[in-house]
């Protein structure tokens, strides 16, 4: 069975500190991994995908197939990064599975 | 471009009643998704359409939930009869055929079943 695990429901960091949001997955094939973000009073939106290997708003995420992880990282957190972050997995564009989410608070 | 439109934004019903939600995807998006998000959990995919055909409905409780996308554009999700545990936010999302993994979400419908 496919599963996405985000072990931290809440995460607080100080402004300027590094931040890492953890995501582990279980899947027997080659999944596509994503991070979605929901800012306060806004819609859920795509932050980044592992296949694009890009940095969005200073965030990066590397797919580690050996550890089945896709952690989201940013070297210097900003107050505007405070939001709910969801890790998600897809099988070839179908059957999307989301984690339970991590609420990130950046303390000024 | 206009985003994914959903209505109503909020709905309160009593258990055993029926309810329907409507979604209008971004123009030209062939793929449409319905998700259920229970408080404290991540979105759970209920059904995925490509045009007017169902791609995946493996997690749809078919004894009470139904969905259709008859003309391959807008879609309705129905619950009949509703149970207390159906209280959740119902999200609709759409994506373009050649970029299925980039989903655009609507604002959602918050359902409370009393």
JSON list of C-alpha atoms in Angstrom, two decimals:
[
{"chain": "A", "resi": 1, "resn": "UNK", "atom": "CA", "xyz": [0.00, 0.00, 0.00]},
{"chain": "A", "resi": 2, "resn": "UNK", "atom": "CA", "xyz": [1.12, 3.52, -0.73]},
{"chain": "A", "resi": 3, "resn": "UNK", "atom": "CA", "xyz": [1.67, 5.77, 2.22]},
{"chain": "A", "resi": 4, "resn": "UNK", "atom": "CA", "xyz": [3.10, 9.21, 2.87]},
{"chain": "A", "resi": 5, "resn": "UNK", "atom": "CA", "xyz": [4.29, 10.01, 6.38]},
{"chain": "A", "resi": 6, "resn": "UNK", "atom": "CA", "xyz": [4.98, 13.44, 7.77]},
{"chain": "A", "resi": 7, "resn": "UNK", "atom": "CA", "xyz": [6.15, 12.80, 11.33]},
{"chain": "A", "resi": 8, "resn": "UNK", "atom": "CA", "xyz": [5.84, 16.39, 12.59]},
{"chain": "A", "resi": 9, "resn": "UNK", "atom": "CA", "xyz": [2.40, 17.93, 12.88]},
{"chain": "A", "resi": 10, "resn": "UNK", "atom": "CA", "xyz": [3.84, 21.19, 14.21]},
{"chain": "A", "resi": 11, "resn": "UNK", "atom": "CA", "xyz": [7.23, 22.78, 13.61]},
{"chain": "A", "resi": 12, "resn": "UNK", "atom": "CA", "xyz": [8.48, 26.13, 14.89]},
{"chain": "A", "resi": 13, "resn": "UNK", "atom": "CA", "xyz": [11.71, 27.81, 13.89]},
{"chain": "A", "resi": 14, "resn": "UNK", "atom": "CA", "xyz": [13.14, 31.27, 14.34]},
{"chain": "A", "resi": 15, "resn": "UNK", "atom": "CA", "xyz": [13.43, 33.65, 11.40]},
{"chain": "A", "resi": 16, "resn": "UNK", "atom": "CA", "xyz": [16.74, 33.13, 9.66]},
{"chain": "A", "resi": 17, "resn": "UNK", "atom": "CA", "xyz": [17.19, 29.61, 10.97]},
{"chain": "A", "resi": 18, "resn": "UNK", "atom": "CA", "xyz": [17.31, 26.58, 8.70]},
{"chain": "A", "resi": 19, "resn": "UNK", "atom": "CA", "xyz": [14.15, 24.55, 8.35]},
{"chain": "A", "resi": 20, "resn": "UNK", "atom": "CA", "xyz": [13.56, 20.95, 7.29]},
{"chain": "A", "resi": 21, "resn": "UNK", "atom": "CA", "xyz": [10.14, 19.39, 6.91]},
{"chain": "A", "resi": 22, "resn": "UNK", "atom": "CA", "xyz": [10.32, 15.63, 6.82]},
{"chain": "A", "resi": 23, "resn": "UNK", "atom": "CA", "xyz": [8.49, 13.34, 4.44]},
{"chain": "A", "resi": 24, "resn": "UNK", "atom": "CA", "xyz": [8.86, 9.59, 4.10]},
{"chain": "A", "resi": 25, "resn": "UNK", "atom": "CA", "xyz": [6.98, 7.40, 1.71]},
{"chain": "A", "resi": 26, "resn": "UNK", "atom": "CA", "xyz": [6.34, 3.76, 1.02]},
{"chain": "A", "resi": 27, "resn": "UNK", "atom": "CA", "xyz": [5.82, 2.68, -2.55]},
{"chain": "A", "resi": 28, "resn": "UNK", "atom": "CA", "xyz": [7.08, -0.28, -4.50]},
{"chain": "A", "resi": 29, "resn": "UNK", "atom": "CA", "xyz": [7.48, 1.44, -7.87]},
{"chain": "A", "resi": 30, "resn": "UNK", "atom": "CA", "xyz": [8.86, 4.76, -9.05]},
{"chain": "A", "resi": 31, "resn": "UNK", "atom": "CA", "xyz": [6.70, 7.47, -7.56]},
{"chain": "A", "resi": 32, "resn": "UNK", "atom": "CA", "xyz": [6.47, 11.14, -8.30]},
{"chain": "A", "resi": 33, "resn": "UNK", "atom": "CA", "xyz": [6.79, 13.27, -5.18]},
{"chain": "A", "resi": 34, "resn": "UNK", "atom": "CA", "xyz": [5.47, 16.75, -4.51]},
{"chain": "A", "resi": 35, "resn": "UNK", "atom": "CA", "xyz": [5.24, 19.39, -1.85]},
{"chain": "A", "resi": 36, "resn": "UNK", "atom": "CA", "xyz": [2.03, 21.40, -1.62]},
{"chain": "A", "resi": 37, "resn": "UNK", "atom": "CA", "xyz": [1.58, 24.47, 0.59]},
{"chain": "A", "resi": 38, "resn": "UNK", "atom": "CA", "xyz": [-1.45, 26.21, 2.03]},
{"chain": "A", "resi": 39, "resn": "UNK", "atom": "CA", "xyz": [-0.96, 29.73, 3.36]},
{"chain": "A", "resi": 40, "resn": "UNK", "atom": "CA", "xyz": [-3.50, 31.19, 5.76]},
{"chain": "A", "resi": 41, "resn": "UNK", "atom": "CA", "xyz": [-6.84, 31.77, 4.03]},
{"chain": "A", "resi": 42, "resn": "UNK", "atom": "CA", "xyz": [-5.47, 30.66, 0.68]},
{"chain": "A", "resi": 43, "resn": "UNK", "atom": "CA", "xyz": [-5.94, 27.62, -1.50]},
{"chain": "A", "resi": 44, "resn": "UNK", "atom": "CA", "xyz": [-3.75, 24.60, -1.52]},
{"chain": "A", "resi": 45, "resn": "UNK", "atom": "CA", "xyz": [-1.07, 25.09, -4.16]},
{"chain": "A", "resi": 46, "resn": "UNK", "atom": "CA", "xyz": [1.86, 23.22, -5.61]},
{"chain": "A", "resi": 47, "resn": "UNK", "atom": "CA", "xyz": [5.22, 24.28, -4.20]},
{"chain": "A", "resi": 48, "resn": "UNK", "atom": "CA", "xyz": [7.57, 21.96, -6.02]},
{"chain": "A", "resi": 49, "resn": "UNK", "atom": "CA", "xyz": [7.97, 18.57, -7.71]},
{"chain": "A", "resi": 50, "resn": "UNK", "atom": "CA", "xyz": [10.92, 16.24, -7.50]},
{"chain": "A", "resi": 51, "resn": "UNK", "atom": "CA", "xyz": [11.14, 15.81, -11.28]},
{"chain": "A", "resi": 52, "resn": "UNK", "atom": "CA", "xyz": [11.68, 19.51, -11.86]},
{"chain": "A", "resi": 53, "resn": "UNK", "atom": "CA", "xyz": [14.60, 19.67, -9.43]},
{"chain": "A", "resi": 54, "resn": "UNK", "atom": "CA", "xyz": [14.07, 23.39, -8.94]},
{"chain": "A", "resi": 55, "resn": "UNK", "atom": "CA", "xyz": [14.17, 25.77, -6.01]},
{"chain": "A", "resi": 56, "resn": "UNK", "atom": "CA", "xyz": [10.94, 27.61, -5.27]},
{"chain": "A", "resi": 57, "resn": "UNK", "atom": "CA", "xyz": [10.88, 30.46, -2.74]},
{"chain": "A", "resi": 58, "resn": "UNK", "atom": "CA", "xyz": [14.24, 29.20, -1.53]},
{"chain": "A", "resi": 59, "resn": "UNK", "atom": "CA", "xyz": [12.91, 25.70, -0.82]},
{"chain": "A", "resi": 60, "resn": "UNK", "atom": "CA", "xyz": [14.47, 22.56, -2.23]},
{"chain": "A", "resi": 61, "resn": "UNK", "atom": "CA", "xyz": [13.64, 18.89, -1.87]},
{"chain": "A", "resi": 62, "resn": "UNK", "atom": "CA", "xyz": [15.70, 15.91, -2.94]},
{"chain": "A", "resi": 63, "resn": "UNK", "atom": "CA", "xyz": [14.24, 12.50, -3.56]},
{"chain": "A", "resi": 64, "resn": "UNK", "atom": "CA", "xyz": [16.26, 9.88, -1.69]},
{"chain": "A", "resi": 65, "resn": "UNK", "atom": "CA", "xyz": [15.10, 6.52, -2.98]},
{"chain": "A", "resi": 66, "resn": "UNK", "atom": "CA", "xyz": [17.37, 4.61, -0.62]},
{"chain": "A", "resi": 67, "resn": "UNK", "atom": "CA", "xyz": [15.80, 6.21, 2.44]},
{"chain": "A", "resi": 68, "resn": "UNK", "atom": "CA", "xyz": [12.41, 6.68, 0.70]},
{"chain": "A", "resi": 69, "resn": "UNK", "atom": "CA", "xyz": [12.40, 10.30, 1.77]},
{"chain": "A", "resi": 70, "resn": "UNK", "atom": "CA", "xyz": [11.60, 13.64, 0.19]},
{"chain": "A", "resi": 71, "resn": "UNK", "atom": "CA", "xyz": [12.43, 16.21, 2.85]},
{"chain": "A", "resi": 72, "resn": "UNK", "atom": "CA", "xyz": [11.77, 19.90, 2.20]},
{"chain": "A", "resi": 73, "resn": "UNK", "atom": "CA", "xyz": [14.56, 22.29, 3.16]},
{"chain": "A", "resi": 74, "resn": "UNK", "atom": "CA", "xyz": [15.26, 25.97, 3.29]},
{"chain": "A", "resi": 75, "resn": "UNK", "atom": "CA", "xyz": [18.50, 27.45, 4.66]},
{"chain": "A", "resi": 76, "resn": "UNK", "atom": "CA", "xyz": [17.01, 30.65, 6.09]},
{"chain": "A", "resi": 77, "resn": "UNK", "atom": "CA", "xyz": [13.34, 30.66, 7.11]},
{"chain": "A", "resi": 78, "resn": "UNK", "atom": "CA", "xyz": [11.24, 33.78, 6.57]},
{"chain": "A", "resi": 79, "resn": "UNK", "atom": "CA", "xyz": [8.05, 34.81, 8.36]},
{"chain": "A", "resi": 80, "resn": "UNK", "atom": "CA", "xyz": [6.09, 34.45, 5.12]},
{"chain": "A", "resi": 81, "resn": "UNK", "atom": "CA", "xyz": [6.99, 30.75, 5.06]},
{"chain": "A", "resi": 82, "resn": "UNK", "atom": "CA", "xyz": [4.55, 30.12, 7.90]},
{"chain": "A", "resi": 83, "resn": "UNK", "atom": "CA", "xyz": [1.96, 27.79, 6.40]},
{"chain": "A", "resi": 84, "resn": "UNK", "atom": "CA", "xyz": [0.70, 24.22, 6.23]},
{"chain": "A", "resi": 85, "resn": "UNK", "atom": "CA", "xyz": [2.89, 21.95, 4.11]},
{"chain": "A", "resi": 86, "resn": "UNK", "atom": "CA", "xyz": [1.76, 18.66, 2.60]},
{"chain": "A", "resi": 87, "resn": "UNK", "atom": "CA", "xyz": [3.93, 16.03, 1.01]},
{"chain": "A", "resi": 88, "resn": "UNK", "atom": "CA", "xyz": [2.22, 14.04, -1.74]},
{"chain": "A", "resi": 89, "resn": "UNK", "atom": "CA", "xyz": [2.93, 11.00, -3.89]},
{"chain": "A", "resi": 90, "resn": "UNK", "atom": "CA", "xyz": [1.56, 10.08, -7.29]},
{"chain": "A", "resi": 91, "resn": "UNK", "atom": "CA", "xyz": [1.70, 7.03, -9.49]},
{"chain": "A", "resi": 92, "resn": "UNK", "atom": "CA", "xyz": [2.23, 8.34, -13.01]},
{"chain": "A", "resi": 93, "resn": "UNK", "atom": "CA", "xyz": [-0.20, 11.19, -12.63]},
{"chain": "A", "resi": 94, "resn": "UNK", "atom": "CA", "xyz": [-2.90, 9.08, -11.05]},
{"chain": "A", "resi": 95, "resn": "UNK", "atom": "CA", "xyz": [-3.76, 7.98, -7.53]},
{"chain": "A", "resi": 96, "resn": "UNK", "atom": "CA", "xyz": [-2.46, 10.86, -5.48]},
{"chain": "A", "resi": 97, "resn": "UNK", "atom": "CA", "xyz": [-1.71, 10.29, -1.77]},
{"chain": "A", "resi": 98, "resn": "UNK", "atom": "CA", "xyz": [-1.17, 13.17, 0.63]},
{"chain": "A", "resi": 99, "resn": "UNK", "atom": "CA", "xyz": [0.50, 13.16, 4.02]},
{"chain": "A", "resi": 100, "resn": "UNK", "atom": "CA", "xyz": [-1.18, 14.57, 7.11]},
{"chain": "A", "resi": 101, "resn": "UNK", "atom": "CA", "xyz": [0.68, 17.85, 6.84]},
{"chain": "A", "resi": 102, "resn": "UNK", "atom": "CA", "xyz": [3.13, 19.88, 8.92]},
{"chain": "A", "resi": 103, "resn": "UNK", "atom": "CA", "xyz": [2.19, 23.29, 10.23]},
{"chain": "A", "resi": 104, "resn": "UNK", "atom": "CA", "xyz": [5.27, 25.51, 10.07]},
{"chain": "A", "resi": 105, "resn": "UNK", "atom": "CA", "xyz": [5.51, 28.62, 12.21]},
{"chain": "A", "resi": 106, "resn": "UNK", "atom": "CA", "xyz": [8.40, 31.01, 11.71]},
{"chain": "A", "resi": 107, "resn": "UNK", "atom": "CA", "xyz": [8.97, 33.06, 14.84]},
{"chain": "A", "resi": 108, "resn": "UNK", "atom": "CA", "xyz": [10.08, 36.67, 14.22]},
{"chain": "B", "resi": 1, "resn": "UNK", "atom": "CA", "xyz": [-6.97, 32.84, -15.84]},
{"chain": "B", "resi": 2, "resn": "UNK", "atom": "CA", "xyz": [-9.90, 32.07, -13.58]},
{"chain": "B", "resi": 3, "resn": "UNK", "atom": "CA", "xyz": [-9.26, 29.45, -10.95]},
{"chain": "B", "resi": 4, "resn": "UNK", "atom": "CA", "xyz": [-11.20, 26.36, -9.95]},
{"chain": "B", "resi": 5, "resn": "UNK", "atom": "CA", "xyz": [-14.66, 27.40, -8.77]},
{"chain": "B", "resi": 6, "resn": "UNK", "atom": "CA", "xyz": [-16.56, 25.48, -6.11]},
{"chain": "B", "resi": 7, "resn": "UNK", "atom": "CA", "xyz": [-19.96, 26.00, -4.54]},
{"chain": "B", "resi": 8, "resn": "UNK", "atom": "CA", "xyz": [-21.33, 26.22, -1.99]},
{"chain": "B", "resi": 9, "resn": "UNK", "atom": "CA", "xyz": [-18.53, 27.34, 0.34]},
{"chain": "B", "resi": 10, "resn": "UNK", "atom": "CA", "xyz": [-20.30, 26.03, 3.41]},
{"chain": "B", "resi": 11, "resn": "UNK", "atom": "CA", "xyz": [-23.09, 23.53, 3.99]},
{"chain": "B", "resi": 12, "resn": "UNK", "atom": "CA", "xyz": [-24.71, 22.32, 7.18]},
{"chain": "B", "resi": 13, "resn": "UNK", "atom": "CA", "xyz": [-27.05, 19.33, 7.03]},
{"chain": "B", "resi": 14, "resn": "UNK", "atom": "CA", "xyz": [-28.44, 16.71, 9.35]},
{"chain": "B", "resi": 15, "resn": "UNK", "atom": "CA", "xyz": [-27.40, 13.08, 9.12]},
{"chain": "B", "resi": 16, "resn": "UNK", "atom": "CA", "xyz": [-29.29, 11.02, 6.57]},
{"chain": "B", "resi": 17, "resn": "UNK", "atom": "CA", "xyz": [-29.91, 14.09, 4.41]},
{"chain": "B", "resi": 18, "resn": "UNK", "atom": "CA", "xyz": [-28.51, 14.48, 0.90]},
{"chain": "B", "resi": 19, "resn": "UNK", "atom": "CA", "xyz": [-26.03, 17.08, -0.28]},
{"chain": "B", "resi": 20, "resn": "UNK", "atom": "CA", "xyz": [-24.38, 18.01, -3.57]},
{"chain": "B", "resi": 21, "resn": "UNK", "atom": "CA", "xyz": [-21.26, 19.98, -4.35]},
{"chain": "B", "resi": 22, "resn": "UNK", "atom": "CA", "xyz": [-20.39, 21.62, -7.63]},
{"chain": "B", "resi": 23, "resn": "UNK", "atom": "CA", "xyz": [-17.03, 22.24, -9.26]},
{"chain": "B", "resi": 24, "resn": "UNK", "atom": "CA", "xyz": [-16.03, 24.14, -12.38]},
{"chain": "B", "resi": 25, "resn": "UNK", "atom": "CA", "xyz": [-12.41, 23.48, -13.34]},
{"chain": "B", "resi": 26, "resn": "UNK", "atom": "CA", "xyz": [-10.00, 25.78, -15.09]},
{"chain": "B", "resi": 27, "resn": "UNK", "atom": "CA", "xyz": [-10.99, 26.13, -18.74]},
{"chain": "B", "resi": 28, "resn": "UNK", "atom": "CA", "xyz": [-9.35, 23.47, -20.87]},
{"chain": "B", "resi": 29, "resn": "UNK", "atom": "CA", "xyz": [-8.28, 21.24, -18.00]},
{"chain": "B", "resi": 30, "resn": "UNK", "atom": "CA", "xyz": [-9.12, 17.66, -18.90]},
{"chain": "B", "resi": 31, "resn": "UNK", "atom": "CA", "xyz": [-8.46, 16.11, -15.51]},
{"chain": "B", "resi": 32, "resn": "UNK", "atom": "CA", "xyz": [-10.64, 16.80, -12.48]},
{"chain": "B", "resi": 33, "resn": "UNK", "atom": "CA", "xyz": [-10.23, 15.49, -8.94]},
{"chain": "B", "resi": 34, "resn": "UNK", "atom": "CA", "xyz": [-12.43, 15.40, -5.86]},
{"chain": "B", "resi": 35, "resn": "UNK", "atom": "CA", "xyz": [-10.76, 15.14, -2.47]},
{"chain": "B", "resi": 36, "resn": "UNK", "atom": "CA", "xyz": [-12.09, 14.77, 1.05]},
{"chain": "B", "resi": 37, "resn": "UNK", "atom": "CA", "xyz": [-10.10, 16.47, 3.79]},
{"chain": "B", "resi": 38, "resn": "UNK", "atom": "CA", "xyz": [-11.11, 15.61, 7.33]},
{"chain": "B", "resi": 39, "resn": "UNK", "atom": "CA", "xyz": [-9.90, 17.98, 10.06]},
{"chain": "B", "resi": 40, "resn": "UNK", "atom": "CA", "xyz": [-6.30, 17.24, 10.97]},
{"chain": "B", "resi": 41, "resn": "UNK", "atom": "CA", "xyz": [-5.70, 15.00, 7.97]},
{"chain": "B", "resi": 42, "resn": "UNK", "atom": "CA", "xyz": [-4.36, 15.46, 4.47]},
{"chain": "B", "resi": 43, "resn": "UNK", "atom": "CA", "xyz": [-6.57, 15.46, 1.38]},
{"chain": "B", "resi": 44, "resn": "UNK", "atom": "CA", "xyz": [-7.79, 12.01, 0.38]},
{"chain": "B", "resi": 45, "resn": "UNK", "atom": "CA", "xyz": [-8.53, 11.42, -3.30]},
{"chain": "B", "resi": 46, "resn": "UNK", "atom": "CA", "xyz": [-12.11, 10.27, -3.82]},
{"chain": "B", "resi": 47, "resn": "UNK", "atom": "CA", "xyz": [-12.37, 10.25, -7.60]},
{"chain": "B", "resi": 48, "resn": "UNK", "atom": "CA", "xyz": [-10.38, 11.34, -10.64]},
{"chain": "B", "resi": 49, "resn": "UNK", "atom": "CA", "xyz": [-11.91, 12.10, -14.03]},
{"chain": "B", "resi": 50, "resn": "UNK", "atom": "CA", "xyz": [-10.25, 12.53, -17.37]},
{"chain": "B", "resi": 51, "resn": "UNK", "atom": "CA", "xyz": [-12.72, 14.35, -19.58]},
{"chain": "B", "resi": 52, "resn": "UNK", "atom": "CA", "xyz": [-16.00, 12.58, -18.72]},
{"chain": "B", "resi": 53, "resn": "UNK", "atom": "CA", "xyz": [-14.45, 9.20, -17.88]},
{"chain": "B", "resi": 54, "resn": "UNK", "atom": "CA", "xyz": [-13.47, 7.92, -14.45]},
{"chain": "B", "resi": 55, "resn": "UNK", "atom": "CA", "xyz": [-9.73, 7.21, -14.07]},
{"chain": "B", "resi": 56, "resn": "UNK", "atom": "CA", "xyz": [-9.75, 6.22, -10.42]},
{"chain": "B", "resi": 57, "resn": "UNK", "atom": "CA", "xyz": [-12.54, 5.90, -7.85]},
{"chain": "B", "resi": 58, "resn": "UNK", "atom": "CA", "xyz": [-10.96, 3.27, -5.64]},
{"chain": "B", "resi": 59, "resn": "UNK", "atom": "CA", "xyz": [-11.39, 5.34, -2.47]},
{"chain": "B", "resi": 60, "resn": "UNK", "atom": "CA", "xyz": [-14.92, 6.56, -3.17]},
{"chain": "B", "resi": 61, "resn": "UNK", "atom": "CA", "xyz": [-17.51, 5.07, -0.75]},
{"chain": "B", "resi": 62, "resn": "UNK", "atom": "CA", "xyz": [-19.84, 4.07, -3.53]},
{"chain": "B", "resi": 63, "resn": "UNK", "atom": "CA", "xyz": [-22.71, 3.08, -1.27]},
{"chain": "B", "resi": 64, "resn": "UNK", "atom": "CA", "xyz": [-23.33, 6.75, -0.47]},
{"chain": "B", "resi": 65, "resn": "UNK", "atom": "CA", "xyz": [-21.07, 8.88, -2.66]},
{"chain": "B", "resi": 66, "resn": "UNK", "atom": "CA", "xyz": [-21.47, 9.51, -6.37]},
{"chain": "B", "resi": 67, "resn": "UNK", "atom": "CA", "xyz": [-19.88, 11.89, -8.82]},
{"chain": "B", "resi": 68, "resn": "UNK", "atom": "CA", "xyz": [-20.38, 12.79, -12.42]},
{"chain": "B", "resi": 69, "resn": "UNK", "atom": "CA", "xyz": [-18.82, 14.92, -15.09]},
{"chain": "B", "resi": 70, "resn": "UNK", "atom": "CA", "xyz": [-21.25, 14.41, -17.90]},
{"chain": "B", "resi": 71, "resn": "UNK", "atom": "CA", "xyz": [-19.94, 16.90, -20.47]},
{"chain": "B", "resi": 72, "resn": "UNK", "atom": "CA", "xyz": [-16.32, 16.70, -19.44]},
{"chain": "B", "resi": 73, "resn": "UNK", "atom": "CA", "xyz": [-16.33, 20.16, -17.93]},
{"chain": "B", "resi": 74, "resn": "UNK", "atom": "CA", "xyz": [-18.00, 20.84, -14.58]},
{"chain": "B", "resi": 75, "resn": "UNK", "atom": "CA", "xyz": [-18.67, 18.13, -12.03]},
{"chain": "B", "resi": 76, "resn": "UNK", "atom": "CA", "xyz": [-20.94, 17.36, -9.10]},
{"chain": "B", "resi": 77, "resn": "UNK", "atom": "CA", "xyz": [-20.24, 15.22, -6.05]},
{"chain": "B", "resi": 78, "resn": "UNK", "atom": "CA", "xyz": [-23.21, 13.89, -4.12]},
{"chain": "B", "resi": 79, "resn": "UNK", "atom": "CA", "xyz": [-23.58, 12.26, -0.74]},
{"chain": "B", "resi": 80, "resn": "UNK", "atom": "CA", "xyz": [-26.78, 10.36, -0.01]},
{"chain": "B", "resi": 81, "resn": "UNK", "atom": "CA", "xyz": [-27.42, 9.75, 2.83]},
{"chain": "B", "resi": 82, "resn": "UNK", "atom": "CA", "xyz": [-24.86, 11.73, 4.80]},
{"chain": "B", "resi": 83, "resn": "UNK", "atom": "CA", "xyz": [-23.25, 10.40, 7.98]},
{"chain": "B", "resi": 84, "resn": "UNK", "atom": "CA", "xyz": [-21.60, 12.30, 10.81]},
{"chain": "B", "resi": 85, "resn": "UNK", "atom": "CA", "xyz": [-18.18, 11.11, 9.65]},
{"chain": "B", "resi": 86, "resn": "UNK", "atom": "CA", "xyz": [-18.68, 12.83, 6.28]},
{"chain": "B", "resi": 87, "resn": "UNK", "atom": "CA", "xyz": [-18.03, 16.19, 7.96]},
{"chain": "B", "resi": 88, "resn": "UNK", "atom": "CA", "xyz": [-15.00, 17.50, 6.09]},
{"chain": "B", "resi": 89, "resn": "UNK", "atom": "CA", "xyz": [-13.79, 19.96, 3.48]},
{"chain": "B", "resi": 90, "resn": "UNK", "atom": "CA", "xyz": [-14.41, 18.72, -0.04]},
{"chain": "B", "resi": 91, "resn": "UNK", "atom": "CA", "xyz": [-11.79, 19.97, -2.45]},
{"chain": "B", "resi": 92, "resn": "UNK", "atom": "CA", "xyz": [-11.94, 20.01, -6.19]},
{"chain": "B", "resi": 93, "resn": "UNK", "atom": "CA", "xyz": [-8.80, 20.28, -8.30]},
{"chain": "B", "resi": 94, "resn": "UNK", "atom": "CA", "xyz": [-8.02, 20.26, -12.00]},
{"chain": "B", "resi": 95, "resn": "UNK", "atom": "CA", "xyz": [-4.99, 19.79, -14.18]},
{"chain": "B", "resi": 96, "resn": "UNK", "atom": "CA", "xyz": [-4.12, 19.99, -17.85]},
{"chain": "B", "resi": 97, "resn": "UNK", "atom": "CA", "xyz": [-3.79, 16.75, -19.77]},
{"chain": "B", "resi": 98, "resn": "UNK", "atom": "CA", "xyz": [-0.12, 17.29, -20.54]},
{"chain": "B", "resi": 99, "resn": "UNK", "atom": "CA", "xyz": [0.68, 18.40, -17.00]},
{"chain": "B", "resi": 100, "resn": "UNK", "atom": "CA", "xyz": [-1.37, 16.04, -14.89]},
{"chain": "B", "resi": 101, "resn": "UNK", "atom": "CA", "xyz": [0.81, 16.40, -11.85]},
{"chain": "B", "resi": 102, "resn": "UNK", "atom": "CA", "xyz": [0.29, 20.14, -11.53]},
{"chain": "B", "resi": 103, "resn": "UNK", "atom": "CA", "xyz": [-3.03, 20.37, -9.78]},
{"chain": "B", "resi": 104, "resn": "UNK", "atom": "CA", "xyz": [-4.90, 23.61, -9.17]},
{"chain": "B", "resi": 105, "resn": "UNK", "atom": "CA", "xyz": [-7.22, 23.52, -6.19]},
{"chain": "B", "resi": 106, "resn": "UNK", "atom": "CA", "xyz": [-10.50, 25.23, -5.49]},
{"chain": "B", "resi": 107, "resn": "UNK", "atom": "CA", "xyz": [-11.31, 26.90, -2.19]},
{"chain": "B", "resi": 108, "resn": "UNK", "atom": "CA", "xyz": [-13.30, 23.89, -1.05]},
{"chain": "B", "resi": 109, "resn": "UNK", "atom": "CA", "xyz": [-16.74, 23.26, 0.44]},
{"chain": "B", "resi": 110, "resn": "UNK", "atom": "CA", "xyz": [-16.88, 22.83, 4.20]},
{"chain": "B", "resi": 111, "resn": "UNK", "atom": "CA", "xyz": [-19.57, 20.29, 5.11]},
{"chain": "B", "resi": 112, "resn": "UNK", "atom": "CA", "xyz": [-20.88, 19.88, 8.63]},
{"chain": "B", "resi": 113, "resn": "UNK", "atom": "CA", "xyz": [-23.17, 16.93, 9.29]},
{"chain": "B", "resi": 114, "resn": "UNK", "atom": "CA", "xyz": [-25.13, 17.27, 12.55]}
]
